[in-house]
Amino acid sequence: MEACPLEIEHIPAIVDMRRYLAMTEGQFPQELETTFRNLENNFTPWAFSSETRADWAKDLDVPLMAQAKDVEYLFWVGCAGSFDDRYKKVSRSIVKILK
C-alpha cells in the first residue's frame, strides 16, 4: 500500500473480493462439504465439540494460554492431537518430555 501513489488500500480490497467469491461462488468436491461445515461450526474438521479440545490433558497439569499469561514454551496441539486417540497419546508424551 506504501507503493500506491494514491494511498489506496488495495490489498485488503483484493482479499475481501477473494473471500466474497470463495464464499458465494465457491465450488468444491461434495466430499468436503461435511469437513467445511464442521470447521465452520466446531472449529475442527471433525464433528467434535471445541469444548472438549483440551480433555486429552486433564490430568497433566498443563496451563492453557487463556489461563497463563507468561509461558516459556507453547505447544500447539492442533485438532489431531486433541481429538484422535492415537495422536492424543503423542500429545501426552510430548507434554511429559517438556516437563
mmCIF file with all atom_site columns, C-alpha atoms in Angstrom, residues 11-12 15 22 29-30 40 51 56 59 74 76 84 86-87 90-92 95:
data_model
loop_
_atom_site.group_PDB
_atom_site.id
_atom_site.type_symbol
_atom_site.label_atom_id
_atom_site.label_alt_id
_atom_site.label_comp_id
_atom_site.label_asym_id
_atom_site.label_entity_id
_atom_site.label_seq_id
_atom_site.pdbx_PDB_ins_code
_atom_site.Cartn_x
_atom_site.Cartn_y
_atom_site.Cartn_z
_atom_site.occupancy
_atom_site.B_iso_or_equiv
_atom_site.pdbx_formal_charge
_atom_site.auth_seq_id
_atom_site.auth_comp_id
_atom_site.auth_asym_id
_atom_site.auth_atom_id
_atom_site.pdbx_PDB_model_num
ATOM 1  C CA . ILE A 1 11 ? -4.590  -5.415  -0.706 1.00 0.00 ? 11 ILE A CA 1
ATOM 2  C CA . PRO A 1 12 ? -7.469  -5.584  1.811  1.00 0.00 ? 12 PRO A CA 1
ATOM 3  C CA . VAL A 1 15 ? -8.572  -10.134 -0.081 1.00 0.00 ? 15 VAL A CA 1
ATOM 4  C CA . ALA A 1 22 ? -14.978 -18.127 -2.292 1.00 0.00 ? 22 ALA A CA 1
ATOM 5  C CA . PRO A 1 29 ? -15.940 -31.520 -4.173 1.00 0.00 ? 29 PRO A CA 1
ATOM 6  C CA . GLN A 1 30 ? -19.067 -32.789 -2.422 1.00 0.00 ? 30 GLN A CA 1
ATOM 7  C CA . GLU A 1 40 ? -17.477 -23.554 10.459 1.00 0.00 ? 40 GLU A CA 1
ATOM 8  C CA . GLU A 1 51 ? -15.341 -27.511 24.314 1.00 0.00 ? 51 GLU A CA 1
ATOM 9  C CA . TRP A 1 56 ? -6.613  -35.011 26.478 1.00 0.00 ? 56 TRP A CA 1
ATOM 10 C CA . ASP A 1 59 ? -4.604  -34.870 34.430 1.00 0.00 ? 59 ASP A CA 1
ATOM 11 C CA . LEU A 1 74 ? 3.926   -23.022 23.620 1.00 0.00 ? 74 LEU A CA 1
ATOM 12 C CA . TRP A 1 76 ? 0.279   -26.177 19.674 1.00 0.00 ? 76 TRP A CA 1
ATOM 13 C CA . ASP A 1 84 ? -7.661  -38.520 17.553 1.00 0.00 ? 84 ASP A CA 1
ATOM 14 C CA . ARG A 1 86 ? -3.592  -42.194 18.572 1.00 0.00 ? 86 ARG A CA 1
ATOM 15 C CA . TYR A 1 87 ? -2.355  -38.608 18.408 1.00 0.00 ? 87 TYR A CA 1
ATOM 16 C CA . VAL A 1 90 ? 1.648   -38.411 21.171 1.00 0.00 ? 90 VAL A CA 1
ATOM 17 C CA . SER A 1 91 ? 0.473   -35.100 22.653 1.00 0.00 ? 91 SER A CA 1
ATOM 18 C CA . ARG A 1 92 ? 0.601   -36.509 26.179 1.00 0.00 ? 92 ARG A CA 1
ATOM 19 C CA . VAL A 1 95 ? 3.983   -32.775 27.371 1.00 0.00 ? 95 VAL A CA 1
#
